[in-house]
Amino acid sequence: MAVWKTFVRLVGMTALGALAAGGAWAQDSVTIGYTGPLSGGAALYGKNTLSGLEIAAKEINEAGGIEVGGKKVTLNVVALDDKYSPSESAVNAKRLKAQHNAPIIFVPHSGGAFALQAFNEQDNFILGAYTSVPTITERGNKMTLRIPPSFLGYIDPFIRTEMERFGKKLAMAGADHDYAKAWSQAFVPAWKKAGGEVVSENPMSYNKDTDFYSGVSKVLASNPNVMFVGGASEPTALVVRTARELGFQGGFAIMDQAKMDEMARVLDGFTLLEGSIGVMPLVHDTRPGAEAFVAKYRKMFNKDPGSEISYNYSTLNAVAEAMKLAGTTTDPKAIYAKLNEAYGKLSPDRNPSRINGIDEKGGSNAKIVVGYVEKGKIIPIEASVGQ
């Protein structure tokens, strides 16, 4: 009997030791939700935005996670494909909240962001909206974070530069999704106010079409000096190629969703983009945090990162910092309240997009950098701070 009691005591001690060891090594995990286009014409764009989140989460986890309330917590990015459909975005968000209790859900298109605003406050999650549509933070939603600066900061340098170099006749040939429509509604009146003329408006389905001959031919029949184009990078590049093949020699004002460096890979360089103005490619951004991030990304993937990757990378680092400051991963309101402070605490290597903070409505404060293609090279054009 004494031997049996000794055995039981030893087994019990071993079990307690195992539990203690398990408790010492066990880590909590918080889900970072994502719904975006991972298939179809905008898949590259969707995968790029997701990539920024995944890289940040990987680095945070490899460093041991974040310490929240005395516990180590790792980040688990769960991504669902919405095929660029707002209704699918809403379904995915409901699933991410119900099944994973995600305190924040990222969506990289305005249609999806507006769809999630219908219920994110009620369902209690932060909407991480990767869209520069200014109205996303004008609707009174107290749980929306607009990640990039408002696109309104691009309009003045776009118009000023293209008018000076090419003329005042504009053809609108952008995409037909909600984000492109918002751009059009702001760009057309501004072009006219600057003394320009809109000679054609023919939005096209960038996410479905692969042959843009008919649509581009229609706008070129109006003999424009400048074409406004833009959707995902790959179809936007095809629109530009088609226009050049049809003899267009004017300039392109490129909506910020399309990235000129990604377009150049489709177009075998910047030659066909001569006279284009758009978002400054991250690889041409010489600010310290951006340069370090580009070098790191190239080492990891042997290719160049786009600006949407850096914006989402910065933001997930800020979200992790906000969780630490708030002392919680499960109270989205408390996390949201610390986001402005969190951005300010990030070092340049964790904040390559150089977001300084967020305003009282949830919009990011970051310097807009614009690039112009001249003689095959991208030169900076002075812009403003996005609010």
Coordinates of C-alpha atoms in Angstrom, one line a residue:
M1 CA 0.0 0.0 0.0
A2 CA 2.9 2.4 0.8
V3 CA 4.4 1.7 -2.6
W4 CA 1.1 2.4 -4.3
K5 CA 0.6 5.7 -2.4
T6 CA 4.2 6.7 -3.4
F7 CA 3.4 5.8 -7.0
V8 CA 0.2 7.8 -7.0
R9 CA 2.0 10.8 -5.4
L10 CA 4.7 10.7 -8.0
V11 CA 2.2 10.4 -10.9
G12 CA 0.3 13.4 -9.4
M13 CA 3.5 15.4 -9.1
T14 CA 4.5 14.6 -12.7
A15 CA 1.0 15.6 -13.9
L16 CA 1.2 18.8 -12.0
G17 CA 4.6 19.5 -13.4
A18 CA 3.4 18.9 -16.9
L19 CA 0.5 21.2 -16.4
A20 CA 2.8 23.9 -15.0
A21 CA 5.1 23.5 -17.9
G22 CA 2.2 23.6 -20.3
G23 CA 0.9 26.8 -18.6
A24 CA 4.4 28.3 -18.9
W25 CA 4.6 27.6 -22.6
A26 CA 1.0 28.0 -23.6
Q27 CA 0.0 31.2 -25.4
D28 CA -3.3 32.8 -26.1
S29 CA -4.1 33.7 -29.7
V30 CA -6.2 36.5 -31.2
T31 CA -7.7 36.3 -34.7
I32 CA -7.0 39.0 -37.1
G33 CA -9.8 38.8 -39.7
Y34 CA -9.5 39.6 -43.4
T35 CA -12.0 39.5 -46.3
G36 CA -10.8 40.5 -49.7
P37 CA -10.4 39.4 -53.4
L38 CA -8.1 36.4 -53.5
S39 CA -9.4 35.2 -56.8
G40 CA -10.5 36.9 -60.0
G41 CA -9.2 40.1 -61.7
A42 CA -8.3 41.8 -58.4
A43 CA -6.6 38.8 -56.8
L44 CA -3.1 40.3 -57.0
Y45 CA -4.3 43.4 -55.2
G46 CA -6.1 41.4 -52.5
K47 CA -3.1 39.1 -51.9
N48 CA -0.8 42.2 -51.6
T49 CA -3.0 43.8 -48.9
L50 CA -3.2 40.4 -47.1
S51 CA 0.6 40.0 -47.4
G52 CA 1.2 43.1 -45.3
L53 CA -0.9 41.7 -42.5
E54 CA 0.8 38.2 -42.7
I55 CA 4.3 39.6 -42.6
A56 CA 3.6 41.8 -39.6
A57 CA 1.9 38.9 -37.7
K58 CA 4.8 36.5 -38.6
E59 CA 7.4 39.0 -37.2
I60 CA 5.3 39.6 -34.0
N61 CA 4.8 35.9 -33.4
E62 CA 8.5 35.1 -34.0
A63 CA 9.4 37.7 -31.5
G64 CA 7.2 35.9 -28.9
G65 CA 3.9 37.6 -29.5
I66 CA 2.6 40.6 -27.6
E67 CA 2.2 40.9 -23.8
V68 CA -1.3 41.7 -22.9
G69 CA -2.5 41.6 -19.3
G70 CA 0.6 39.6 -18.2
K71 CA 0.0 37.0 -21.0
K72 CA 1.8 36.4 -24.2
V73 CA -0.6 36.5 -27.2
T74 CA 0.1 35.5 -30.8
L75 CA -1.7 36.8 -33.9
N76 CA -3.6 34.5 -36.2
V77 CA -4.6 36.0 -39.5
V78 CA -7.6 34.3 -41.0
A79 CA -8.3 35.3 -44.6
L80 CA -11.5 34.7 -46.6
D81 CA -12.0 35.3 -50.3
D82 CA -14.9 37.7 -51.2
K83 CA -14.1 38.0 -54.9
Y84 CA -14.5 41.8 -54.6
S85 CA -18.2 41.4 -53.8
P86 CA -19.6 43.5 -51.0
S87 CA -22.3 41.0 -50.2
E88 CA -19.6 38.3 -49.8
S89 CA -17.5 40.7 -47.7
A90 CA -20.5 40.9 -45.3
V91 CA -21.0 37.2 -45.1
N92 CA -17.3 36.6 -44.5
A93 CA -17.2 39.3 -41.7
K94 CA -20.2 37.7 -40.0
R95 CA -18.3 34.4 -40.1
L96 CA -15.0 35.8 -38.8
K97 CA -16.8 37.4 -35.9
A98 CA -19.1 34.5 -35.0
Q99 CA -16.5 31.7 -35.4
H100 CA -13.3 33.4 -34.5
N101 CA -14.4 36.5 -32.4
A102 CA -12.1 38.7 -34.5
P103 CA -11.7 42.1 -32.8
I104 CA -10.8 43.7 -36.1
I105 CA -11.6 42.7 -39.7
F106 CA -9.7 44.1 -42.6
V107 CA -11.3 44.7 -46.0
P108 CA -9.4 46.3 -49.0
H109 CA -12.2 47.7 -51.0
S110 CA -14.7 50.5 -50.4
G111 CA -17.8 48.4 -51.4
G112 CA -16.9 45.8 -48.8
A113 CA -16.1 48.5 -46.2
F114 CA -19.4 50.2 -46.7
A115 CA -21.2 46.8 -46.4
L116 CA -19.4 46.1 -43.1
Q117 CA -20.3 49.5 -41.7
A118 CA -23.9 48.4 -41.6
F119 CA -23.2 46.1 -38.7
N120 CA -19.7 46.4 -37.3
E121 CA -20.6 48.6 -34.4
Q122 CA -23.5 46.3 -33.4
D123 CA -21.4 43.2 -33.8
N124 CA -18.5 44.9 -32.0
F125 CA -15.5 44.7 -34.2
I126 CA -13.1 47.3 -35.7
L127 CA -13.4 47.8 -39.5
G128 CA -9.9 48.1 -40.9
A129 CA -10.8 49.7 -44.2
Y130 CA -8.1 49.8 -46.8
T131 CA -9.8 52.4 -48.9
S132 CA -9.0 56.1 -49.5
V133 CA -12.6 57.1 -50.0
P134 CA -13.1 60.0 -47.7
T135 CA -16.8 59.3 -47.0
I136 CA -15.9 56.1 -45.2
T137 CA -15.0 58.1 -42.1
E138 CA -17.7 60.7 -42.6
R139 CA -20.7 58.5 -41.7
G140 CA -20.3 58.6 -38.0
N141 CA -19.2 55.0 -37.6
K142 CA -17.1 55.0 -34.4
M143 CA -15.4 51.7 -35.1
T144 CA -13.9 52.4 -38.5
L145 CA -10.2 52.8 -39.2
R146 CA -9.4 54.2 -42.7
I147 CA -5.9 52.9 -43.3
P148 CA -4.6 55.0 -46.3
P149 CA -5.0 58.7 -46.5
S150 CA -8.0 60.2 -48.3
F151 CA -7.7 60.2 -52.1
L152 CA -8.7 63.8 -52.2
G153 CA -5.0 64.7 -51.5
Y154 CA -4.1 63.3 -54.9
I155 CA -6.6 65.2 -57.0
D156 CA -4.8 68.6 -57.1
P157 CA -1.3 67.4 -58.1
F158 CA -2.9 65.0 -60.6
I159 CA -4.9 67.7 -62.4
R160 CA -2.2 70.4 -62.1
T161 CA 0.5 68.1 -63.6
E162 CA -1.5 66.6 -66.4
M163 CA -3.1 69.8 -67.5
E164 CA 0.3 71.6 -67.7
R165 CA 1.9 68.9 -69.7
F166 CA -0.9 67.6 -72.0
G167 CA -3.9 69.8 -72.1
K168 CA -7.4 70.2 -70.7
K169 CA -9.5 67.6 -72.5
L170 CA -10.1 64.6 -70.2
A171 CA -11.6 61.1 -70.9
M172 CA -12.8 59.2 -67.9
A173 CA -12.0 55.5 -68.5
G174 CA -11.8 54.1 -65.0
A175 CA -13.3 51.0 -63.5
D176 CA -17.0 50.7 -62.7
H177 CA -16.9 49.5 -59.1
D178 CA -17.8 51.6 -56.1
Y179 CA -14.4 52.9 -55.3
A180 CA -13.8 54.1 -58.9
K181 CA -17.2 55.8 -58.9
A182 CA -16.2 57.7 -55.8
W183 CA -13.0 58.8 -57.5
S184 CA -15.0 59.9 -60.6
Q185 CA -17.5 61.9 -58.5
A186 CA -14.6 63.9 -57.0
F187 CA -12.3 64.1 -60.0
V188 CA -14.7 65.3 -62.7
P189 CA -15.9 68.4 -60.9
A190 CA -12.3 69.3 -59.8
W191 CA -11.1 68.9 -63.4
K192 CA -13.9 71.2 -64.7
K193 CA -13.3 73.7 -61.9
A194 CA -9.6 73.9 -63.0
G195 CA -10.8 75.0 -66.5
G196 CA -10.8 71.6 -68.1
E197 CA -13.3 69.8 -70.3
V198 CA -14.5 66.2 -69.8
V199 CA -14.9 64.9 -73.4
S200 CA -15.9 61.3 -72.6
E201 CA -17.1 59.1 -69.7
N202 CA -17.0 55.4 -70.2
P203 CA -16.4 53.3 -67.1
M204 CA -15.4 49.7 -67.7
S205 CA -15.5 46.4 -65.8
Y206 CA -11.9 46.0 -64.9
N207 CA -12.5 43.0 -62.7
K208 CA -14.3 41.0 -65.3
D209 CA -13.1 42.1 -68.8
T210 CA -9.8 41.2 -70.3
D211 CA -10.3 42.9 -73.7
F212 CA -10.6 46.6 -73.4
Y213 CA -10.4 47.5 -77.2
S214 CA -14.0 48.5 -77.5
G215 CA -14.2 50.7 -74.4
V216 CA -10.8 52.4 -75.0
S217 CA -11.7 53.0 -78.7
K218 CA -14.9 54.8 -77.6
V219 CA -13.1 57.2 -75.3
L220 CA -10.3 57.9 -77.8
A221 CA -12.9 58.9 -80.4
S222 CA -13.3 62.1 -78.3
N223 CA -9.7 63.0 -78.9
P224 CA -8.7 63.5 -75.2
N225 CA -5.4 64.9 -74.0
V226 CA -5.5 62.9 -70.7
M227 CA -7.1 59.7 -69.7
F228 CA -8.3 58.9 -66.2
V229 CA -7.8 55.2 -65.6
G230 CA -7.7 52.9 -62.6
G231 CA -8.8 49.7 -60.9
A232 CA -6.6 46.8 -59.9
S233 CA -3.0 47.1 -61.3
E234 CA -3.1 44.3 -63.9
P235 CA -6.3 45.3 -65.8
T236 CA -5.3 49.0 -65.5
A237 CA -2.0 48.1 -67.3
L238 CA -4.0 46.4 -70.1
V239 CA -6.1 49.5 -70.5
V240 CA -3.0 51.6 -70.9
R241 CA -1.5 49.2 -73.4
T242 CA -4.6 49.2 -75.4
A243 CA -4.7 53.0 -75.5
R244 CA -1.1 53.2 -76.7
E245 CA -1.7 50.5 -79.3
L246 CA -4.6 52.6 -80.6
G247 CA -2.3 55.6 -80.9
F248 CA -3.0 57.6 -77.7
Q249 CA 0.0 59.8 -76.9
G250 CA -1.4 61.8 -74.0
G251 CA -1.0 61.4 -70.2
F252 CA -2.7 59.1 -67.7
A253 CA -4.1 60.0 -64.4
I254 CA -4.0 56.7 -62.5
M255 CA -6.4 56.1 -59.6
D256 CA -4.5 55.1 -56.4
Q257 CA -5.7 51.5 -56.4
A258 CA -3.5 50.8 -59.4
K259 CA 0.3 50.8 -58.6
M260 CA 2.6 52.0 -61.4
D261 CA 5.4 49.6 -60.5
E262 CA 3.0 46.6 -60.7
M263 CA 1.7 48.0 -64.0
A264 CA 5.3 48.3 -65.3
R265 CA 5.8 44.6 -64.7
V266 CA 2.9 43.9 -67.0
L267 CA 4.0 46.5 -69.5
D268 CA 7.7 45.5 -69.6
G269 CA 8.8 48.8 -68.1
F270 CA 7.7 52.3 -67.8
T271 CA 7.9 53.3 -71.5
L272 CA 4.1 52.9 -72.1
L273 CA 3.5 54.8 -68.8
E274 CA 5.3 57.9 -70.0
G275 CA 3.3 61.0 -68.8
S276 CA 1.5 59.0 -66.1
I277 CA 0.9 60.3 -62.6
G278 CA -0.1 58.0 -59.7
V279 CA 0.9 56.8 -56.3
M280 CA 4.7 56.9 -55.8
P281 CA 5.9 53.2 -55.8
L282 CA 7.2 52.2 -52.4
V283 CA 10.5 51.1 -54.0
H284 CA 11.1 54.8 -55.0
D285 CA 10.3 56.2 -51.6
T286 CA 13.5 57.2 -50.0
R287 CA 12.2 57.7 -46.4
P288 CA 14.1 55.5 -43.9
G289 CA 11.3 53.2 -42.8
A290 CA 10.3 52.6 -46.4
E291 CA 13.8 51.8 -47.6
A292 CA 14.3 49.3 -44.8
F293 CA 11.0 47.6 -45.5
V294 CA 11.7 47.3 -49.2
A295 CA 15.1 45.7 -48.5
K296 CA 13.5 43.3 -46.0
Y297 CA 10.7 42.4 -48.4
R298 CA 13.1 41.8 -51.3
K299 CA 15.2 39.5 -49.1
M300 CA 12.1 37.5 -48.1
F301 CA 10.3 37.2 -51.5
N302 CA 12.9 38.3 -54.1
K303 CA 10.4 40.9 -55.5
D304 CA 9.3 44.5 -54.8
P305 CA 6.5 45.3 -52.4
G306 CA 3.7 47.7 -53.2
S307 CA 2.5 50.5 -51.0
E308 CA -0.7 48.6 -50.0
I309 CA 1.6 46.0 -48.4
S310 CA 3.4 48.6 -46.3
Y311 CA 0.2 50.3 -45.2
N312 CA -1.3 47.1 -43.9
Y313 CA 2.0 46.1 -42.3
S314 CA 2.1 49.4 -40.4
T315 CA -1.5 49.1 -39.4
L316 CA -1.3 45.6 -37.9
N317 CA 1.8 46.7 -36.0
A318 CA -0.3 49.6 -34.7
V319 CA -3.2 47.3 -33.8
A320 CA -0.8 45.0 -31.8
E321 CA 0.6 48.0 -30.0
A322 CA -3.0 49.3 -29.3
M323 CA -3.8 45.9 -27.7
K324 CA -0.8 46.2 -25.4
L325 CA -1.8 49.7 -24.4
A326 CA -5.4 48.8 -23.9
G327 CA -4.5 45.6 -22.0
T328 CA -7.0 43.6 -24.0
T329 CA -7.4 41.6 -27.2
T330 CA -11.2 41.1 -26.7
D331 CA -12.5 44.6 -26.2
P332 CA -12.5 46.2 -29.7
K333 CA -13.7 49.6 -28.4
A334 CA -10.8 49.8 -25.9
I335 CA -8.3 48.8 -28.7
Y336 CA -9.7 51.3 -31.1
A337 CA -9.4 54.1 -28.5
K338 CA -5.6 53.4 -28.3
L339 CA -4.9 53.3 -32.1
N340 CA -3.9 57.0 -32.4
E341 CA -1.4 56.6 -29.6
A342 CA -0.2 53.2 -30.9
Y343 CA 0.8 54.6 -34.3
G344 CA 2.8 57.3 -32.6
K345 CA 4.8 54.7 -30.7
L346 CA 5.9 52.7 -33.8
S347 CA 9.5 52.9 -34.8
P348 CA 10.1 53.7 -38.6
D349 CA 11.0 50.0 -39.2
R350 CA 7.6 48.9 -38.0
N351 CA 5.8 51.8 -39.8
P352 CA 7.2 52.1 -43.3
S353 CA 4.0 53.9 -44.5
R354 CA 4.8 56.6 -41.9
I355 CA 1.3 57.0 -40.6
N356 CA 1.5 59.5 -37.8
G357 CA -1.9 58.7 -36.2
I358 CA -5.6 58.9 -36.8
D359 CA -8.0 61.8 -36.6
E360 CA -11.1 62.0 -34.5
K361 CA -13.1 60.3 -37.2
G362 CA -10.7 57.3 -37.7
G363 CA -8.9 58.5 -40.8
S364 CA -5.1 58.0 -41.0
N365 CA -2.7 60.9 -41.1
A366 CA 0.1 60.2 -43.6
K367 CA 2.0 62.2 -46.2
I368 CA 0.7 61.5 -49.7
V369 CA 3.6 60.8 -52.1
V370 CA 2.9 61.2 -55.8
G371 CA 5.1 60.0 -58.7
Y372 CA 5.2 61.1 -62.3
V373 CA 6.8 59.1 -65.2
E374 CA 9.2 61.2 -67.2
K375 CA 11.7 59.8 -69.7
G376 CA 11.2 56.3 -68.2
K377 CA 11.9 57.4 -64.6
I378 CA 9.6 58.3 -61.7
I379 CA 10.0 61.7 -60.3
P380 CA 8.3 63.0 -57.1
I381 CA 5.5 65.6 -57.3
E382 CA 4.7 67.6 -54.3
A383 CA 1.3 66.7 -52.7
S384 CA -0.4 67.3 -49.4
V385 CA -1.0 65.4 -46.1
G386 CA -3.9 63.1 -46.4
Q387 CA -6.6 63.8 -43.8

